[in-house]
Tab-separated table of C-alpha atoms in Angstrom:
chain	number	residue	atom	x	y	z
A	1	UNK	CA	-88.420	-32.882	-228.198
A	2	UNK	CA	-85.243	-30.882	-228.628
A	3	UNK	CA	-82.076	-31.428	-226.617
A	4	UNK	CA	-78.363	-32.101	-226.351
A	5	UNK	CA	-77.169	-35.691	-226.688
A	6	UNK	CA	-73.998	-37.714	-226.182
A	7	UNK	CA	-72.900	-40.739	-228.203
A	8	UNK	CA	-70.168	-42.839	-226.596
A	9	UNK	CA	-68.352	-45.618	-228.452
A	10	UNK	CA	-67.327	-48.896	-226.856
A	11	UNK	CA	-63.770	-47.537	-226.449
A	12	UNK	CA	-64.987	-44.363	-224.693
A	13	UNK	CA	-64.774	-41.973	-227.672
A	14	UNK	CA	-67.474	-39.313	-227.328
A	15	UNK	CA	-69.546	-37.161	-229.664
A	16	UNK	CA	-71.821	-34.346	-228.432
A	17	UNK	CA	-74.630	-33.032	-230.624
A	18	UNK	CA	-77.921	-31.207	-230.403
A	19	UNK	CA	-81.210	-31.291	-232.247
A	20	UNK	CA	-83.749	-28.524	-232.183
A	21	UNK	CA	-85.321	-28.642	-235.630
A	22	UNK	CA	-88.829	-29.632	-236.586
A	23	UNK	CA	-88.312	-33.324	-235.835
A	24	UNK	CA	-86.105	-32.792	-232.778
A	25	UNK	CA	-84.095	-35.611	-231.229
A	26	UNK	CA	-86.198	-38.362	-232.796
A	27	UNK	CA	-85.480	-37.228	-236.371
A	28	UNK	CA	-81.786	-36.722	-235.640
A	29	UNK	CA	-81.374	-40.153	-234.064
A	30	UNK	CA	-83.264	-41.745	-236.971
A	31	UNK	CA	-80.678	-40.111	-239.245
A	32	UNK	CA	-77.926	-41.776	-237.192
A	33	UNK	CA	-79.770	-45.105	-237.429
A	34	UNK	CA	-80.043	-44.741	-241.210
A	35	UNK	CA	-76.481	-43.539	-241.961
A	36	UNK	CA	-74.558	-44.622	-238.861
A	37	UNK	CA	-72.855	-41.238	-238.622
A	38	UNK	CA	-75.386	-38.491	-239.379
A	39	UNK	CA	-72.953	-36.842	-241.787
A	40	UNK	CA	-70.343	-35.977	-239.131
A	41	UNK	CA	-66.826	-36.323	-240.584
A	42	UNK	CA	-64.997	-37.487	-237.436
A	43	UNK	CA	-67.813	-39.834	-236.452
A	44	UNK	CA	-67.802	-41.290	-239.978
A	45	UNK	CA	-64.018	-41.844	-239.817
A	46	UNK	CA	-64.328	-43.309	-236.315
A	47	UNK	CA	-66.994	-45.760	-237.458
A	48	UNK	CA	-64.687	-46.922	-240.231
A	49	UNK	CA	-62.284	-48.098	-237.523
A	50	UNK	CA	-64.681	-48.848	-234.631
A	51	UNK	CA	-68.224	-49.809	-235.660
A	52	UNK	CA	-70.809	-48.921	-233.036
A	53	UNK	CA	-71.979	-52.065	-231.305
A	54	UNK	CA	-74.020	-53.062	-228.290
A	55	UNK	CA	-71.389	-51.556	-225.982
A	56	UNK	CA	-71.941	-48.125	-227.559
A	57	UNK	CA	-74.314	-45.739	-225.805
A	58	UNK	CA	-76.446	-42.705	-226.499
A	59	UNK	CA	-77.718	-40.401	-223.771
A	60	UNK	CA	-79.910	-37.322	-223.737
A	61	UNK	CA	-78.837	-34.263	-221.758
A	62	UNK	CA	-80.885	-31.104	-221.319
A	63	UNK	CA	-84.073	-32.301	-223.019
A	64	UNK	CA	-86.427	-29.478	-223.916
A	65	UNK	CA	-90.092	-29.831	-224.705
A	66	UNK	CA	-90.674	-28.260	-228.122
A	67	UNK	CA	-93.512	-26.202	-226.665
A	68	UNK	CA	-91.383	-24.832	-223.864
A	69	UNK	CA	-89.806	-21.418	-224.120
A	70	UNK	CA	-86.251	-22.162	-225.170
A	71	UNK	CA	-84.315	-20.314	-227.805
A	72	UNK	CA	-82.171	-22.132	-230.379
A	73	UNK	CA	-79.082	-20.205	-229.240
A	74	UNK	CA	-79.613	-21.519	-225.702
A	75	UNK	CA	-79.597	-25.110	-227.016
A	76	UNK	CA	-76.398	-24.460	-229.004
A	77	UNK	CA	-74.797	-22.862	-225.919
A	78	UNK	CA	-75.585	-25.979	-223.840
A	79	UNK	CA	-74.169	-28.207	-226.587
A	80	UNK	CA	-70.994	-26.113	-226.634
A	81	UNK	CA	-70.747	-26.273	-222.826
A	82	UNK	CA	-70.893	-30.085	-222.930
A	83	UNK	CA	-68.239	-30.208	-225.675
A	84	UNK	CA	-65.929	-28.072	-223.548
A	85	UNK	CA	-66.715	-29.936	-220.335
A	86	UNK	CA	-66.146	-33.379	-221.862
A	87	UNK	CA	-63.274	-32.281	-224.101
A	88	UNK	CA	-64.856	-33.730	-227.218
A	89	UNK	CA	-63.298	-31.114	-229.488
A	90	UNK	CA	-59.751	-31.773	-228.318
A	91	UNK	CA	-60.007	-35.493	-227.488
A	92	UNK	CA	-63.287	-36.679	-228.942
A	93	UNK	CA	-65.261	-36.773	-232.159
A	94	UNK	CA	-66.387	-33.138	-232.485
A	95	UNK	CA	-64.820	-30.817	-235.052
A	96	UNK	CA	-66.815	-27.717	-234.103
């Protein structure tokens, strides 16, 4: 399954991402479980100061069945919309 997701730290800091590759959301979230930050610079720096704990949350927005007719640019557009709507570029953990 592909989709846009939100990770929220215990202090309310937010990170918006998307996954649409071969493994979809599951593979991306397994990467977060393995590394803690998935290679994202601001999330990595944040975790150095505020480790994710049981008060942290992850949510899935706009899930898309991999067999459905969605284009990758549509998924990226929805991710960008959420970043703008939540202000995660200006006040959150997104650089792009």
